[in-house]
């Protein structure tokens, strides 16, 4: 069977263009600083700008309970009956605005690394978060709510949720920040 050299050369060029295009796009996104996880965009460059430069950056210690939506129903009832505070449906045990730039950078780098290394095959389904981060820049906000027990993370950008995986790597850094701020640290199992 004779080989059509022009067709073969055309196919090789076609596949090379695809590979080179992929490499250029990949470098563009990596250079721009977006946080990807196995092909899924978790934090865009704009999201990172809000987290890193926002005028507000808050660390929360959460009460890790949310069985079948009961916490959210209780939260709605509690808002009218008590002074409990809730963040993304979870009761806030304590909250502290982080003013120190190096503490913020250390926490964010740990969270970025944990998200980049997250493995969806290791996720479970409990989702009982002990920590949360909130950043606000102007009228835009980013919330990061990780559960290190089940290795899930919810990222809320202006109220829209993205789901992903996270490693346990940020746990020690976030616990250290809670202790440094003299906040309550909820024990993890």
PDB file of C-alpha atoms in Angstrom:
ATOM      1  CA  UNK A   1       0.000   0.000   0.000  1.00  0.00           C
ATOM      2  CA  UNK A   2       1.683   3.223  -1.121  1.00  0.00           C
ATOM      3  CA  UNK A   3       2.022   6.059   1.384  1.00  0.00           C
ATOM      4  CA  UNK A   4       0.893   9.479   0.249  1.00  0.00           C
ATOM      5  CA  UNK A   5       3.809  11.634   1.428  1.00  0.00           C
ATOM      6  CA  UNK A   6       1.880  14.918   1.227  1.00  0.00           C
ATOM      7  CA  UNK A   7      -0.923  13.524   3.344  1.00  0.00           C
ATOM      8  CA  UNK A   8       1.516  12.096   5.884  1.00  0.00           C
ATOM      9  CA  UNK A   9       3.406  15.416   6.127  1.00  0.00           C
ATOM     10  CA  UNK A  10       0.075  17.245   6.525  1.00  0.00           C
ATOM     11  CA  UNK A  11      -0.963  14.965   9.394  1.00  0.00           C
ATOM     12  CA  UNK A  12       2.395  15.383  11.144  1.00  0.00           C
ATOM     13  CA  UNK A  13       2.148  19.174  10.841  1.00  0.00           C
ATOM     14  CA  UNK A  14      -1.453  19.085  12.100  1.00  0.00           C
ATOM     15  CA  UNK A  15      -0.507  17.123  15.224  1.00  0.00           C
ATOM     16  CA  UNK A  16       2.558  19.273  15.861  1.00  0.00           C
ATOM     17  CA  UNK A  17       0.372  22.390  15.722  1.00  0.00           C
ATOM     18  CA  UNK A  18      -1.998  20.858  18.267  1.00  0.00           C
ATOM     19  CA  UNK A  19       0.870  20.002  20.625  1.00  0.00           C
ATOM     20  CA  UNK A  20       2.524  23.415  20.237  1.00  0.00           C
ATOM     21  CA  UNK A  21      -0.837  25.162  20.732  1.00  0.00           C
ATOM     22  CA  UNK A  22      -1.470  23.199  23.910  1.00  0.00           C
ATOM     23  CA  UNK A  23       2.002  24.046  25.221  1.00  0.00           C
ATOM     24  CA  UNK A  24       1.535  27.753  24.501  1.00  0.00           C
ATOM     25  CA  UNK A  25      -1.861  27.843  26.207  1.00  0.00           C
ATOM     26  CA  UNK A  26      -0.548  25.870  29.157  1.00  0.00           C
ATOM     27  CA  UNK A  27       2.414  28.249  29.584  1.00  0.00           C
ATOM     28  CA  UNK A  28       0.116  31.248  29.265  1.00  0.00           C
ATOM     29  CA  UNK A  29      -2.110  30.080  32.091  1.00  0.00           C
ATOM     30  CA  UNK A  30       0.767  28.945  34.297  1.00  0.00           C
ATOM     31  CA  UNK A  31       2.619  32.216  33.735  1.00  0.00           C
ATOM     32  CA  UNK A  32      -0.507  34.185  34.507  1.00  0.00           C
ATOM     33  CA  UNK A  33      -0.755  32.402  37.853  1.00  0.00           C
ATOM     34  CA  UNK A  34      -4.108  30.627  37.692  1.00  0.00           C
ATOM     35  CA  UNK A  35      -4.474  27.661  40.041  1.00  0.00           C
ATOM     36  CA  UNK A  36      -5.448  24.560  38.084  1.00  0.00           C
ATOM     37  CA  UNK A  37      -6.320  21.113  39.337  1.00  0.00           C
ATOM     38  CA  UNK A  38      -6.162  18.275  36.848  1.00  0.00           C
ATOM     39  CA  UNK A  39      -7.567  20.430  34.053  1.00  0.00           C
ATOM     40  CA  UNK A  40     -10.153  22.276  36.187  1.00  0.00           C
ATOM     41  CA  UNK A  41      -9.746  25.980  36.882  1.00  0.00           C
ATOM     42  CA  UNK A  42     -10.082  26.451  40.641  1.00  0.00           C
ATOM     43  CA  UNK A  43      -8.744  29.987  41.038  1.00  0.00           C
ATOM     44  CA  UNK A  44      -8.334  32.417  38.165  1.00  0.00           C
ATOM     45  CA  UNK A  45      -5.817  35.235  38.098  1.00  0.00           C
ATOM     46  CA  UNK A  46      -8.623  37.611  39.101  1.00  0.00           C
ATOM     47  CA  UNK A  47      -9.611  35.349  42.035  1.00  0.00           C
ATOM     48  CA  UNK A  48      -6.005  35.302  43.243  1.00  0.00           C
ATOM     49  CA  UNK A  49      -5.837  39.086  42.990  1.00  0.00           C
ATOM     50  CA  UNK A  50      -8.864  39.353  45.297  1.00  0.00           C
ATOM     51  CA  UNK A  51      -7.280  36.904  47.753  1.00  0.00           C
ATOM     52  CA  UNK A  52      -3.847  38.519  47.689  1.00  0.00           C
ATOM     53  CA  UNK A  53      -4.732  42.210  47.475  1.00  0.00           C
ATOM     54  CA  UNK A  54      -8.198  42.413  49.000  1.00  0.00           C
ATOM     55  CA  UNK A  55      -8.834  45.065  51.615  1.00  0.00           C
ATOM     56  CA  UNK A  56     -10.440  42.371  53.796  1.00  0.00           C
ATOM     57  CA  UNK A  57      -9.003  38.938  54.479  1.00  0.00           C
ATOM     58  CA  UNK A  58     -10.708  36.901  57.184  1.00  0.00           C
ATOM     59  CA  UNK A  59      -9.844  33.514  58.690  1.00  0.00           C
ATOM     60  CA  UNK A  60     -12.753  31.575  60.182  1.00  0.00           C
ATOM     61  CA  UNK A  61     -12.865  28.647  62.586  1.00  0.00           C
ATOM     62  CA  UNK A  62     -16.080  26.742  61.801  1.00  0.00           C
ATOM     63  CA  UNK A  63     -18.234  24.268  63.677  1.00  0.00           C
ATOM     64  CA  UNK A  64     -17.969  21.244  61.378  1.00  0.00           C
ATOM     65  CA  UNK A  65     -21.552  20.003  61.148  1.00  0.00           C
ATOM     66  CA  UNK A  66     -23.788  19.805  58.125  1.00  0.00           C
ATOM     67  CA  UNK A  67     -25.703  16.546  58.089  1.00  0.00           C
ATOM     68  CA  UNK A  68     -28.196  16.495  55.247  1.00  0.00           C
ATOM     69  CA  UNK A  69     -28.707  20.249  55.204  1.00  0.00           C
ATOM     70  CA  UNK A  70     -29.832  20.340  58.855  1.00  0.00           C
ATOM     71  CA  UNK A  71     -27.203  22.954  59.636  1.00  0.00           C
ATOM     72  CA  UNK A  72     -28.489  25.290  56.928  1.00  0.00           C
ATOM     73  CA  UNK A  73     -32.078  24.930  58.144  1.00  0.00           C
ATOM     74  CA  UNK A  74     -30.899  25.513  61.711  1.00  0.00           C
ATOM     75  CA  UNK A  75     -28.893  28.513  60.529  1.00  0.00           C
ATOM     76  CA  UNK A  76     -31.983  30.125  59.015  1.00  0.00           C
ATOM     77  CA  UNK A  77     -33.960  29.489  62.208  1.00  0.00           C
ATOM     78  CA  UNK A  78     -31.101  30.632  64.430  1.00  0.00           C
ATOM     79  CA  UNK A  79     -30.623  33.945  62.670  1.00  0.00           C
ATOM     80  CA  UNK A  80     -33.922  35.143  64.013  1.00  0.00           C
ATOM     81  CA  UNK A  81     -33.617  33.538  67.479  1.00  0.00           C
ATOM     82  CA  UNK A  82     -29.956  34.028  68.440  1.00  0.00           C
ATOM     83  CA  UNK A  83     -26.816  35.912  67.602  1.00  0.00           C
ATOM     84  CA  UNK A  84     -25.018  32.958  66.003  1.00  0.00           C
ATOM     85  CA  UNK A  85     -23.002  33.811  62.923  1.00  0.00           C
ATOM     86  CA  UNK A  86     -22.842  31.533  59.880  1.00  0.00           C
ATOM     87  CA  UNK A  87     -20.463  31.406  56.953  1.00  0.00           C
ATOM     88  CA  UNK A  88     -21.492  29.426  53.857  1.00  0.00           C
ATOM     89  CA  UNK A  89     -23.976  27.495  56.026  1.00  0.00           C
ATOM     90  CA  UNK A  90     -21.573  26.605  58.849  1.00  0.00           C
ATOM     91  CA  UNK A  91     -21.604  28.097  62.326  1.00  0.00           C
ATOM     92  CA  UNK A  92     -18.672  30.425  62.985  1.00  0.00           C
ATOM     93  CA  UNK A  93     -16.834  29.573  66.184  1.00  0.00           C
ATOM     94  CA  UNK A  94     -14.418  32.485  65.781  1.00  0.00           C
ATOM     95  CA  UNK A  95     -13.259  34.881  63.071  1.00  0.00           C
ATOM     96  CA  UNK A  96     -10.228  37.110  62.734  1.00  0.00           C
ATOM     97  CA  UNK A  97      -9.324  39.635  60.078  1.00  0.00           C
ATOM     98  CA  UNK A  98      -5.715  38.955  59.076  1.00  0.00           C
ATOM     99  CA  UNK A  99      -3.786  42.203  58.671  1.00  0.00           C
ATOM    100  CA  UNK A 100      -0.251  40.795  58.567  1.00  0.00           C
ATOM    101  CA  UNK A 101       0.854  40.445  54.938  1.00  0.00           C
ATOM    102  CA  UNK A 102       3.341  37.619  55.568  1.00  0.00           C
ATOM    103  CA  UNK A 103       0.696  35.572  57.429  1.00  0.00           C
ATOM    104  CA  UNK A 104      -1.729  36.058  54.526  1.00  0.00           C
ATOM    105  CA  UNK A 105       0.930  35.065  51.976  1.00  0.00           C
ATOM    106  CA  UNK A 106       1.911  31.941  53.964  1.00  0.00           C
ATOM    107  CA  UNK A 107      -1.728  30.854  54.298  1.00  0.00           C
ATOM    108  CA  UNK A 108      -2.525  31.463  50.625  1.00  0.00           C
ATOM    109  CA  UNK A 109       0.592  29.689  49.349  1.00  0.00           C
ATOM    110  CA  UNK A 110      -0.310  26.652  51.473  1.00  0.00           C
ATOM    111  CA  UNK A 111      -3.903  26.681  50.160  1.00  0.00           C
ATOM    112  CA  UNK A 112      -2.769  27.131  46.527  1.00  0.00           C
ATOM    113  CA  UNK A 113      -0.342  24.233  46.928  1.00  0.00           C
ATOM    114  CA  UNK A 114      -3.038  22.085  48.557  1.00  0.00           C
ATOM    115  CA  UNK A 115      -5.471  22.783  45.713  1.00  0.00           C
ATOM    116  CA  UNK A 116      -2.856  22.172  42.992  1.00  0.00           C
ATOM    117  CA  UNK A 117      -1.963  18.828  44.582  1.00  0.00           C
ATOM    118  CA  UNK A 118      -5.551  17.773  45.275  1.00  0.00           C
ATOM    119  CA  UNK A 119      -6.428  14.326  43.974  1.00  0.00           C
ATOM    120  CA  UNK A 120     -10.107  13.756  43.162  1.00  0.00           C
ATOM    121  CA  UNK A 121      -9.628   9.991  43.562  1.00  0.00           C
ATOM    122  CA  UNK A 122      -8.888  10.531  47.286  1.00  0.00           C
ATOM    123  CA  UNK A 123     -12.007  12.580  48.048  1.00  0.00           C
ATOM    124  CA  UNK A 124     -14.685  11.337  50.433  1.00  0.00           C
ATOM    125  CA  UNK A 125     -18.136  12.796  50.974  1.00  0.00           C
ATOM    126  CA  UNK A 126     -18.339  14.011  54.579  1.00  0.00           C
ATOM    127  CA  UNK A 127     -17.609  17.746  54.041  1.00  0.00           C
ATOM    128  CA  UNK A 128     -17.345  19.016  57.581  1.00  0.00           C
ATOM    129  CA  UNK A 129     -15.028  22.034  57.303  1.00  0.00           C
ATOM    130  CA  UNK A 130     -13.146  23.435  60.289  1.00  0.00           C
ATOM    131  CA  UNK A 131     -11.606  26.427  58.476  1.00  0.00           C
ATOM    132  CA  UNK A 132     -12.595  29.044  55.902  1.00  0.00           C
ATOM    133  CA  UNK A 133     -11.040  32.061  54.238  1.00  0.00           C
ATOM    134  CA  UNK A 134     -12.843  35.151  52.980  1.00  0.00           C
ATOM    135  CA  UNK A 135     -11.335  37.916  50.866  1.00  0.00           C
ATOM    136  CA  UNK A 136     -12.978  41.040  49.532  1.00  0.00           C
ATOM    137  CA  UNK A 137     -11.681  43.542  47.002  1.00  0.00           C
ATOM    138  CA  UNK A 138     -14.175  46.258  46.205  1.00  0.00           C
ATOM    139  CA  UNK A 139     -17.482  44.540  45.548  1.00  0.00           C
ATOM    140  CA  UNK A 140     -15.910  41.180  44.622  1.00  0.00           C
ATOM    141  CA  UNK A 141     -15.295  38.320  47.033  1.00  0.00           C
ATOM    142  CA  UNK A 142     -13.697  34.875  47.167  1.00  0.00           C
ATOM    143  CA  UNK A 143     -14.443  32.296  49.879  1.00  0.00           C
ATOM    144  CA  UNK A 144     -12.396  29.132  50.314  1.00  0.00           C
ATOM    145  CA  UNK A 145     -13.953  26.415  52.479  1.00  0.00           C
ATOM    146  CA  UNK A 146     -11.792  23.274  52.738  1.00  0.00           C
ATOM    147  CA  UNK A 147     -12.571  20.013  54.504  1.00  0.00           C
ATOM    148  CA  UNK A 148      -9.288  18.270  55.257  1.00  0.00           C
ATOM    149  CA  UNK A 149     -11.070  15.142  56.494  1.00  0.00           C
ATOM    150  CA  UNK A 150     -12.622  14.333  53.112  1.00  0.00           C
ATOM    151  CA  UNK A 151     -10.163  16.396  51.038  1.00  0.00           C
ATOM    152  CA  UNK A 152     -12.834  18.488  49.348  1.00  0.00           C
ATOM    153  CA  UNK A 153     -12.676  22.231  48.875  1.00  0.00           C
ATOM    154  CA  UNK A 154     -15.425  24.639  47.881  1.00  0.00           C
ATOM    155  CA  UNK A 155     -14.349  27.891  46.276  1.00  0.00           C
ATOM    156  CA  UNK A 156     -17.050  30.559  46.099  1.00  0.00           C
ATOM    157  CA  UNK A 157     -16.406  33.433  43.715  1.00  0.00           C
ATOM    158  CA  UNK A 158     -19.044  36.133  44.152  1.00  0.00           C
ATOM    159  CA  UNK A 159     -21.408  33.435  45.415  1.00  0.00           C
ATOM    160  CA  UNK A 160     -20.805  30.885  42.624  1.00  0.00           C
ATOM    161  CA  UNK A 161     -19.372  27.588  43.902  1.00  0.00           C
ATOM    162  CA  UNK A 162     -16.583  25.541  42.336  1.00  0.00           C
ATOM    163  CA  UNK A 163     -15.811  22.112  43.800  1.00  0.00           C
ATOM    164  CA  UNK A 164     -12.389  20.542  43.893  1.00  0.00           C
ATOM    165  CA  UNK A 165      -9.967  18.428  45.863  1.00  0.00           C
ATOM    166  CA  UNK A 166      -7.330  19.572  48.352  1.00  0.00           C
ATOM    167  CA  UNK A 167      -4.473  17.911  50.182  1.00  0.00           C
ATOM    168  CA  UNK A 168      -3.971  18.108  53.940  1.00  0.00           C
ATOM    169  CA  UNK A 169      -0.912  20.334  53.402  1.00  0.00           C
ATOM    170  CA  UNK A 170      -2.593  23.660  54.387  1.00  0.00           C
ATOM    171  CA  UNK A 171      -4.004  22.258  57.652  1.00  0.00           C
ATOM    172  CA  UNK A 172      -0.959  22.985  59.828  1.00  0.00           C
ATOM    173  CA  UNK A 173      -0.520  26.487  58.402  1.00  0.00           C
ATOM    174  CA  UNK A 174      -4.190  27.370  58.967  1.00  0.00           C
ATOM    175  CA  UNK A 175      -4.180  25.886  62.484  1.00  0.00           C
ATOM    176  CA  UNK A 176      -1.018  27.859  63.278  1.00  0.00           C
ATOM    177  CA  UNK A 177      -2.704  31.063  62.051  1.00  0.00           C
ATOM    178  CA  UNK A 178      -5.740  30.294  64.245  1.00  0.00           C
ATOM    179  CA  UNK A 179      -3.497  29.792  67.282  1.00  0.00           C
ATOM    180  CA  UNK A 180      -1.455  32.932  66.536  1.00  0.00           C
ATOM    181  CA  UNK A 181      -4.705  34.923  66.358  1.00  0.00           C
ATOM    182  CA  UNK A 182      -5.769  33.348  69.685  1.00  0.00           C
ATOM    183  CA  UNK A 183      -8.748  31.709  68.009  1.00  0.00           C
ATOM    184  CA  UNK A 184     -10.340  28.396  68.841  1.00  0.00           C
ATOM    185  CA  UNK A 185      -8.949  25.496  66.856  1.00  0.00           C
ATOM    186  CA  UNK A 186     -11.530  22.787  66.202  1.00  0.00           C
ATOM    187  CA  UNK A 187      -9.931  19.337  66.496  1.00  0.00           C
ATOM    188  CA  UNK A 188      -9.850  17.193  63.393  1.00  0.00           C
ATOM    189  CA  UNK A 189     -10.377  13.450  63.744  1.00  0.00           C
TER     190      UNK A 189
END
